[in-house]
Amino acid sequence: MGSSDFAYTGCDNLEAMTKAVNYNTFLVDTVDKHLTFPDIPADMRVLDFGAGSGTYADMLSERGISPECLEPDEELQHILRSKGYKVVDYDEAQPSETEQYSLIYTFNVLEHIKNDQAASEQLATLLRPGGKLVVYVPALEILYSTMDAKVGHYRRYRRTQLNRILRNAGLEIVESRYCDPIGFFATLAYKVLGSADGTLDPRSVELYDRAIFPLSKALQILTGKFFGKNVIVVATKP
């Protein structure tokens, strides 16, 4: 998988999502949870795959975890380096066992990659045995809208579909569920009534994040196997 396989054209939407404090904290909490297990080695290495401008790397750094970052966009690479992050490139090289990662997380990235199976297999090679991969992607093709088209999404995922891709990459599923059930209905409404050019309104993002997302997160325990705006899967390398 090379950088040319990754497409992102929605930097304004990326900026809007920085307003979603509760949403972003939920994702970072998910990573943090898998960094507290007793089997995590002392020489732990963490990779942010598709790091963007470093939104999640910054939040983890505030918790004392400094991830390495893989980001194909040259302008975003410059931003990451200016913040002090190591920007890695595995288009050509394969890591040795000592260079593999204890945990890799990738949030809203896999849907931008045309060959998601090959990308998942590459991620598996970057993991140490016993290492964990946390994948979070948009869910359910019925929700595909102008927003997805604007930011270069090839697809949205069913939970079982993502499970299968990661198993085919040689990983074992630890956790798999849909997230943000109220967001499912909000996204469906956006598909029908939202912006024709796929732009997100930062004020609407912030309002949903503050007023509705906490309730939606609480409902996930009931709806996680059935539907939601996103899918999260945690897998481990045997």
PDB file of C-alpha atoms in Angstrom:
ATOM      1  CA  MET A   1       0.000   0.000   0.000  1.00  0.00           C
ATOM      2  CA  GLY A   2       1.459   3.346  -1.000  1.00  0.00           C
ATOM      3  CA  SER A   3       0.547   6.916  -0.161  1.00  0.00           C
ATOM      4  CA  SER A   4      -1.221   7.173  -3.513  1.00  0.00           C
ATOM      5  CA  ASP A   5      -3.808   4.686  -2.237  1.00  0.00           C
ATOM      6  CA  PHE A   6      -4.944   7.178   0.387  1.00  0.00           C
ATOM      7  CA  ALA A   7      -7.318   9.982  -0.583  1.00  0.00           C
ATOM      8  CA  TYR A   8      -8.397  12.875   1.623  1.00  0.00           C
ATOM      9  CA  THR A   9      -9.974  16.029   0.268  1.00  0.00           C
ATOM     10  CA  GLY A  10     -11.985  17.366   3.216  1.00  0.00           C
ATOM     11  CA  CYS A  11      -9.631  19.352   5.433  1.00  0.00           C
ATOM     12  CA  ASP A  12     -12.421  21.794   6.335  1.00  0.00           C
ATOM     13  CA  ASN A  13     -14.482  18.883   7.680  1.00  0.00           C
ATOM     14  CA  LEU A  14     -11.403  17.618   9.521  1.00  0.00           C
ATOM     15  CA  GLU A  15     -11.140  21.023  11.165  1.00  0.00           C
ATOM     16  CA  ALA A  16     -14.854  20.966  12.064  1.00  0.00           C
ATOM     17  CA  MET A  17     -14.410  17.640  13.860  1.00  0.00           C
ATOM     18  CA  THR A  18     -11.838  19.171  16.207  1.00  0.00           C
ATOM     19  CA  LYS A  19     -14.877  20.838  17.849  1.00  0.00           C
ATOM     20  CA  ALA A  20     -16.226  17.409  18.843  1.00  0.00           C
ATOM     21  CA  VAL A  21     -14.519  17.232  22.232  1.00  0.00           C
ATOM     22  CA  ASN A  22     -16.655  14.442  23.735  1.00  0.00           C
ATOM     23  CA  TYR A  23     -16.424  12.369  20.552  1.00  0.00           C
ATOM     24  CA  ASN A  24     -12.649  12.734  20.330  1.00  0.00           C
ATOM     25  CA  THR A  25     -12.238  11.970  24.033  1.00  0.00           C
ATOM     26  CA  PHE A  26     -14.275   8.780  23.581  1.00  0.00           C
ATOM     27  CA  LEU A  27     -11.874   7.607  20.871  1.00  0.00           C
ATOM     28  CA  VAL A  28      -8.761   8.430  22.874  1.00  0.00           C
ATOM     29  CA  ASP A  29     -10.246   6.736  25.959  1.00  0.00           C
ATOM     30  CA  THR A  30     -10.669   3.600  23.829  1.00  0.00           C
ATOM     31  CA  VAL A  31      -6.976   3.647  22.935  1.00  0.00           C
ATOM     32  CA  ASP A  32      -5.962   4.442  26.502  1.00  0.00           C
ATOM     33  CA  LYS A  33      -7.971   1.464  27.795  1.00  0.00           C
ATOM     34  CA  HIS A  34      -5.880  -0.882  25.679  1.00  0.00           C
ATOM     35  CA  LEU A  35      -2.630   0.673  26.887  1.00  0.00           C
ATOM     36  CA  THR A  36      -3.231  -0.218  30.538  1.00  0.00           C
ATOM     37  CA  PHE A  37      -3.142  -3.992  30.181  1.00  0.00           C
ATOM     38  CA  PRO A  38      -0.342  -5.735  32.123  1.00  0.00           C
ATOM     39  CA  ASP A  39       0.969  -7.457  28.972  1.00  0.00           C
ATOM     40  CA  ILE A  40       1.981  -4.140  27.349  1.00  0.00           C
ATOM     41  CA  PRO A  41       5.820  -4.171  27.197  1.00  0.00           C
ATOM     42  CA  ALA A  42       8.037  -1.544  28.806  1.00  0.00           C
ATOM     43  CA  ASP A  43       9.377  -0.542  25.356  1.00  0.00           C
ATOM     44  CA  MET A  44       5.846   0.110  24.086  1.00  0.00           C
ATOM     45  CA  ARG A  45       5.535   1.790  20.704  1.00  0.00           C
ATOM     46  CA  VAL A  46       2.245   3.280  19.512  1.00  0.00           C
ATOM     47  CA  LEU A  47       1.380   4.239  15.922  1.00  0.00           C
ATOM     48  CA  ASP A  48      -1.279   6.717  14.809  1.00  0.00           C
ATOM     49  CA  PHE A  49      -2.122   5.450  11.307  1.00  0.00           C
ATOM     50  CA  GLY A  50      -3.542   8.340   9.271  1.00  0.00           C
ATOM     51  CA  ALA A  51      -2.657  10.910  11.910  1.00  0.00           C
ATOM     52  CA  GLY A  52      -3.981  13.989  10.122  1.00  0.00           C
ATOM     53  CA  SER A  53      -2.832  17.141  11.894  1.00  0.00           C
ATOM     54  CA  GLY A  54      -2.330  15.239  15.158  1.00  0.00           C
ATOM     55  CA  THR A  55      -5.687  15.693  16.911  1.00  0.00           C
ATOM     56  CA  TYR A  56      -5.537  12.293  18.633  1.00  0.00           C
ATOM     57  CA  ALA A  57      -1.761  12.235  18.972  1.00  0.00           C
ATOM     58  CA  ASP A  58      -1.993  15.550  20.854  1.00  0.00           C
ATOM     59  CA  MET A  59      -4.632  14.188  23.220  1.00  0.00           C
ATOM     60  CA  LEU A  60      -2.587  11.056  23.927  1.00  0.00           C
ATOM     61  CA  SER A  61       0.542  13.141  24.455  1.00  0.00           C
ATOM     62  CA  GLU A  62      -1.310  15.036  27.186  1.00  0.00           C
ATOM     63  CA  ARG A  63      -1.726  11.630  28.883  1.00  0.00           C
ATOM     64  CA  GLY A  64       1.984  10.860  28.665  1.00  0.00           C
ATOM     65  CA  ILE A  65       1.848   8.719  25.496  1.00  0.00           C
ATOM     66  CA  SER A  66       3.733  10.011  22.455  1.00  0.00           C
ATOM     67  CA  PRO A  67       2.687   8.050  19.358  1.00  0.00           C
ATOM     68  CA  GLU A  68       4.593   7.870  16.121  1.00  0.00           C
ATOM     69  CA  CYS A  69       2.551   9.119  13.183  1.00  0.00           C
ATOM     70  CA  LEU A  70       1.953   7.785   9.690  1.00  0.00           C
ATOM     71  CA  GLU A  71       0.357  10.408   7.458  1.00  0.00           C
ATOM     72  CA  PRO A  72       0.624  10.530   3.637  1.00  0.00           C
ATOM     73  CA  ASP A  73      -0.302  14.203   3.189  1.00  0.00           C
ATOM     74  CA  GLU A  74       2.909  16.270   2.982  1.00  0.00           C
ATOM     75  CA  GLU A  75       1.388  19.435   4.467  1.00  0.00           C
ATOM     76  CA  LEU A  76       0.025  17.477   7.438  1.00  0.00           C
ATOM     77  CA  GLN A  77       3.395  15.736   7.815  1.00  0.00           C
ATOM     78  CA  HIS A  78       4.981  19.167   8.217  1.00  0.00           C
ATOM     79  CA  ILE A  79       2.479  20.069  10.940  1.00  0.00           C
ATOM     80  CA  LEU A  80       3.174  16.795  12.770  1.00  0.00           C
ATOM     81  CA  ARG A  81       6.941  17.307  12.620  1.00  0.00           C
ATOM     82  CA  SER A  82       6.551  20.889  13.858  1.00  0.00           C
ATOM     83  CA  LYS A  83       4.815  19.438  16.926  1.00  0.00           C
ATOM     84  CA  GLY A  84       7.734  17.086  17.527  1.00  0.00           C
ATOM     85  CA  TYR A  85       6.199  13.809  16.353  1.00  0.00           C
ATOM     86  CA  LYS A  86       8.175  11.150  14.524  1.00  0.00           C
ATOM     87  CA  VAL A  87       6.566  10.740  11.107  1.00  0.00           C
ATOM     88  CA  VAL A  88       7.125   7.240   9.741  1.00  0.00           C
ATOM     89  CA  ASP A  89       6.870   5.841   6.210  1.00  0.00           C
ATOM     90  CA  TYR A  90       6.349   2.131   5.665  1.00  0.00           C
ATOM     91  CA  ASP A  91       5.554   2.289   1.939  1.00  0.00           C
ATOM     92  CA  GLU A  92       8.796   0.494   1.163  1.00  0.00           C
ATOM     93  CA  ALA A  93      10.337  -1.036   4.291  1.00  0.00           C
ATOM     94  CA  GLN A  94       9.048  -3.819   6.513  1.00  0.00           C
ATOM     95  CA  PRO A  95       9.824  -3.416  10.236  1.00  0.00           C
ATOM     96  CA  SER A  96      11.996  -5.813  12.174  1.00  0.00           C
ATOM     97  CA  GLU A  97      10.557  -7.437  15.288  1.00  0.00           C
ATOM     98  CA  THR A  98      12.124  -4.739  17.491  1.00  0.00           C
ATOM     99  CA  GLU A  99      10.486  -2.023  15.363  1.00  0.00           C
ATOM    100  CA  GLN A 100       6.963  -3.394  15.598  1.00  0.00           C
ATOM    101  CA  TYR A 101       4.207  -1.656  17.541  1.00  0.00           C
ATOM    102  CA  SER A 102       2.408  -2.651  20.728  1.00  0.00           C
ATOM    103  CA  LEU A 103      -0.684  -0.743  19.612  1.00  0.00           C
ATOM    104  CA  ILE A 104      -1.861   0.843  16.374  1.00  0.00           C
ATOM    105  CA  TYR A 105      -4.976   2.978  16.162  1.00  0.00           C
ATOM    106  CA  THR A 106      -6.625   4.287  13.023  1.00  0.00           C
ATOM    107  CA  PHE A 107      -9.681   6.531  13.248  1.00  0.00           C
ATOM    108  CA  ASN A 108     -11.786   7.257  10.153  1.00  0.00           C
ATOM    109  CA  VAL A 109      -8.971   6.293   7.784  1.00  0.00           C
ATOM    110  CA  LEU A 110      -9.554   2.821   6.323  1.00  0.00           C
ATOM    111  CA  GLU A 111     -12.567   4.026   4.329  1.00  0.00           C
ATOM    112  CA  HIS A 112     -10.223   6.381   2.408  1.00  0.00           C
ATOM    113  CA  ILE A 113      -8.055   3.505   1.170  1.00  0.00           C
ATOM    114  CA  LYS A 114      -9.116   1.761  -2.025  1.00  0.00           C
ATOM    115  CA  ASN A 115      -7.576  -1.604  -1.096  1.00  0.00           C
ATOM    116  CA  ASP A 116      -8.570  -1.828   2.555  1.00  0.00           C
ATOM    117  CA  GLN A 117      -7.656  -5.511   2.753  1.00  0.00           C
ATOM    118  CA  ALA A 118      -4.046  -4.826   1.727  1.00  0.00           C
ATOM    119  CA  ALA A 119      -3.889  -1.911   4.177  1.00  0.00           C
ATOM    120  CA  SER A 120      -5.139  -4.143   6.994  1.00  0.00           C
ATOM    121  CA  GLU A 121      -2.548  -6.765   6.144  1.00  0.00           C
ATOM    122  CA  GLN A 122       0.166  -4.106   6.265  1.00  0.00           C
ATOM    123  CA  LEU A 123      -1.064  -2.951   9.662  1.00  0.00           C
ATOM    124  CA  ALA A 124      -0.884  -6.553  10.868  1.00  0.00           C
ATOM    125  CA  THR A 125       2.796  -6.748   9.833  1.00  0.00           C
ATOM    126  CA  LEU A 126       3.492  -3.618  11.877  1.00  0.00           C
ATOM    127  CA  LEU A 127       2.087  -5.183  15.062  1.00  0.00           C
ATOM    128  CA  ARG A 128       4.075  -7.182  17.572  1.00  0.00           C
ATOM    129  CA  PRO A 129       2.685 -10.578  18.576  1.00  0.00           C
ATOM    130  CA  GLY A 130       0.122  -9.769  21.237  1.00  0.00           C
ATOM    131  CA  GLY A 131      -0.170  -6.201  19.943  1.00  0.00           C
ATOM    132  CA  LYS A 132      -3.569  -4.568  19.409  1.00  0.00           C
ATOM    133  CA  LEU A 133      -5.126  -2.757  16.486  1.00  0.00           C
ATOM    134  CA  VAL A 134      -7.996  -0.313  17.134  1.00  0.00           C
ATOM    135  CA  VAL A 135     -10.010   0.519  14.000  1.00  0.00           C
ATOM    136  CA  TYR A 136     -12.845   3.059  13.892  1.00  0.00           C
ATOM    137  CA  VAL A 137     -14.689   3.699  10.624  1.00  0.00           C
ATOM    138  CA  PRO A 138     -18.021   5.040   9.289  1.00  0.00           C
ATOM    139  CA  ALA A 139     -20.809   2.460   9.353  1.00  0.00           C
ATOM    140  CA  LEU A 140     -23.509   1.276   6.956  1.00  0.00           C
ATOM    141  CA  GLU A 141     -23.786   2.136   3.271  1.00  0.00           C
ATOM    142  CA  ILE A 142     -27.342   3.419   3.747  1.00  0.00           C
ATOM    143  CA  LEU A 143     -25.747   6.480   5.392  1.00  0.00           C
ATOM    144  CA  TYR A 144     -23.397   7.251   2.467  1.00  0.00           C
ATOM    145  CA  SER A 145     -23.936  10.924   1.603  1.00  0.00           C
ATOM    146  CA  THR A 146     -22.364  13.950  -0.050  1.00  0.00           C
ATOM    147  CA  MET A 147     -20.146  14.271   3.024  1.00  0.00           C
ATOM    148  CA  ASP A 148     -18.638  10.838   2.333  1.00  0.00           C
ATOM    149  CA  ALA A 149     -18.088  11.758  -1.300  1.00  0.00           C
ATOM    150  CA  LYS A 150     -16.516  15.111  -0.374  1.00  0.00           C
ATOM    151  CA  VAL A 151     -13.865  13.579   1.883  1.00  0.00           C
ATOM    152  CA  GLY A 152     -13.039  10.671  -0.425  1.00  0.00           C
ATOM    153  CA  HIS A 153     -14.724   7.730   1.261  1.00  0.00           C
ATOM    154  CA  TYR A 154     -14.737   4.578  -0.860  1.00  0.00           C
ATOM    155  CA  ARG A 155     -17.252   2.897   1.434  1.00  0.00           C
ATOM    156  CA  ARG A 156     -18.931   2.646   4.820  1.00  0.00           C
ATOM    157  CA  TYR A 157     -18.722  -0.628   6.774  1.00  0.00           C
ATOM    158  CA  ARG A 158     -20.881  -3.306   8.287  1.00  0.00           C
ATOM    159  CA  ARG A 159     -19.506  -4.655  11.551  1.00  0.00           C
ATOM    160  CA  THR A 160     -19.263  -8.203  10.206  1.00  0.00           C
ATOM    161  CA  GLN A 161     -17.510  -6.921   7.076  1.00  0.00           C
ATOM    162  CA  LEU A 162     -14.764  -5.198   9.073  1.00  0.00           C
ATOM    163  CA  ASN A 163     -14.387  -8.258  11.307  1.00  0.00           C
ATOM    164  CA  ARG A 164     -13.837 -10.389   8.212  1.00  0.00           C
ATOM    165  CA  ILE A 165     -11.217  -8.025   6.745  1.00  0.00           C
ATOM    166  CA  LEU A 166      -9.190  -8.051   9.954  1.00  0.00           C
ATOM    167  CA  ARG A 167      -9.477 -11.825  10.360  1.00  0.00           C
ATOM    168  CA  ASN A 168      -8.284 -12.244   6.778  1.00  0.00           C
ATOM    169  CA  ALA A 169      -5.273 -10.117   7.765  1.00  0.00           C
ATOM    170  CA  GLY A 170      -4.419 -12.755  10.384  1.00  0.00           C
ATOM    171  CA  LEU A 171      -5.800 -10.937  13.413  1.00  0.00           C
ATOM    172  CA  GLU A 172      -8.175 -12.110  16.140  1.00  0.00           C
ATOM    173  CA  ILE A 173     -11.188  -9.982  17.082  1.00  0.00           C
ATOM    174  CA  VAL A 174     -11.230  -8.783  20.691  1.00  0.00           C
ATOM    175  CA  GLU A 175     -14.112  -6.297  20.520  1.00  0.00           C
ATOM    176  CA  SER A 176     -16.557  -5.337  17.777  1.00  0.00           C
ATOM    177  CA  ARG A 177     -19.536  -3.003  17.989  1.00  0.00           C
ATOM    178  CA  TYR A 178     -21.434  -0.170  16.381  1.00  0.00           C
ATOM    179  CA  CYS A 179     -21.120   3.272  17.982  1.00  0.00           C
ATOM    180  CA  ASP A 180     -23.228   6.429  18.217  1.00  0.00           C
ATOM    181  CA  PRO A 181     -26.772   5.127  17.534  1.00  0.00           C
ATOM    182  CA  ILE A 182     -28.370   8.570  17.680  1.00  0.00           C
ATOM    183  CA  GLY A 183     -25.727   9.670  15.183  1.00  0.00           C
ATOM    184  CA  PHE A 184     -27.162   7.074  12.801  1.00  0.00           C
ATOM    185  CA  PHE A 185     -30.420   9.043  12.633  1.00  0.00           C
ATOM    186  CA  ALA A 186     -28.622  12.404  12.544  1.00  0.00           C
ATOM    187  CA  THR A 187     -26.515  11.219   9.605  1.00  0.00           C
ATOM    188  CA  LEU A 188     -29.581   9.880   7.828  1.00  0.00           C
ATOM    189  CA  ALA A 189     -31.213  13.302   8.266  1.00  0.00           C
ATOM    190  CA  TYR A 190     -28.052  14.978   6.933  1.00  0.00           C
ATOM    191  CA  LYS A 191     -28.182  12.706   3.873  1.00  0.00           C
ATOM    192  CA  VAL A 192     -31.711  13.921   3.113  1.00  0.00           C
ATOM    193  CA  LEU A 193     -31.533  17.547   4.257  1.00  0.00           C
ATOM    194  CA  GLY A 194     -27.856  18.416   4.614  1.00  0.00           C
ATOM    195  CA  SER A 195     -25.403  20.432   2.560  1.00  0.00           C
ATOM    196  CA  ALA A 196     -25.283  19.591  -1.141  1.00  0.00           C
ATOM    197  CA  ASP A 197     -21.484  19.922  -1.154  1.00  0.00           C
ATOM    198  CA  GLY A 198     -20.938  17.693   1.898  1.00  0.00           C
ATOM    199  CA  THR A 199     -19.620  20.408   4.210  1.00  0.00           C
ATOM    200  CA  LEU A 200     -20.069  20.014   7.971  1.00  0.00           C
ATOM    201  CA  ASP A 201     -21.187  23.024  10.002  1.00  0.00           C
ATOM    202  CA  PRO A 202     -18.764  23.370  12.961  1.00  0.00           C
ATOM    203  CA  ARG A 203     -21.539  24.841  15.130  1.00  0.00           C
ATOM    204  CA  SER A 204     -23.805  21.859  14.460  1.00  0.00           C
ATOM    205  CA  VAL A 205     -20.927  19.460  15.167  1.00  0.00           C
ATOM    206  CA  GLU A 206     -20.249  21.204  18.479  1.00  0.00           C
ATOM    207  CA  LEU A 207     -23.937  21.249  19.480  1.00  0.00           C
ATOM    208  CA  TYR A 208     -24.376  17.530  18.734  1.00  0.00           C
ATOM    209  CA  ASP A 209     -21.169  16.709  20.567  1.00  0.00           C
ATOM    210  CA  ARG A 210     -22.134  18.593  23.737  1.00  0.00           C
ATOM    211  CA  ALA A 211     -25.874  17.922  23.918  1.00  0.00           C
ATOM    212  CA  ILE A 212     -26.473  14.551  22.260  1.00  0.00           C
ATOM    213  CA  PHE A 213     -23.302  12.464  21.940  1.00  0.00           C
ATOM    214  CA  PRO A 214     -23.022  11.654  25.695  1.00  0.00           C
ATOM    215  CA  LEU A 215     -26.515  10.102  25.597  1.00  0.00           C
ATOM    216  CA  SER A 216     -25.749   8.306  22.338  1.00  0.00           C
ATOM    217  CA  LYS A 217     -22.569   6.867  23.848  1.00  0.00           C
ATOM    218  CA  ALA A 218     -24.557   5.552  26.809  1.00  0.00           C
ATOM    219  CA  LEU A 219     -27.030   3.816  24.463  1.00  0.00           C
ATOM    220  CA  GLN A 220     -24.263   1.880  22.686  1.00  0.00           C
ATOM    221  CA  ILE A 221     -24.472  -0.909  25.258  1.00  0.00           C
ATOM    222  CA  LEU A 222     -27.963  -1.685  23.889  1.00  0.00           C
ATOM    223  CA  THR A 223     -27.389  -1.061  20.172  1.00  0.00           C
ATOM    224  CA  GLY A 224     -23.755  -2.081  19.656  1.00  0.00           C
ATOM    225  CA  LYS A 225     -24.528  -5.312  17.810  1.00  0.00           C
ATOM    226  CA  PHE A 226     -27.178  -3.792  15.573  1.00  0.00           C
ATOM    227  CA  PHE A 227     -26.556  -0.283  14.244  1.00  0.00           C
ATOM    228  CA  GLY A 228     -24.760   3.025  14.730  1.00  0.00           C
ATOM    229  CA  LYS A 229     -23.032   5.812  12.832  1.00  0.00           C
ATOM    230  CA  ASN A 230     -19.629   4.148  13.197  1.00  0.00           C
ATOM    231  CA  VAL A 231     -18.019   0.781  13.837  1.00  0.00           C
ATOM    232  CA  ILE A 232     -15.169   0.129  16.249  1.00  0.00           C
ATOM    233  CA  VAL A 233     -13.196  -3.106  16.177  1.00  0.00           C
ATOM    234  CA  VAL A 234     -10.260  -4.048  18.370  1.00  0.00           C
ATOM    235  CA  ALA A 235      -8.130  -6.938  17.117  1.00  0.00           C
ATOM    236  CA  THR A 236      -4.953  -8.599  18.345  1.00  0.00           C
ATOM    237  CA  LYS A 237      -2.063 -10.334  16.619  1.00  0.00           C
ATOM    238  CA  PRO A 238      -1.642 -13.951  17.787  1.00  0.00           C
TER     239      PRO A 238
END
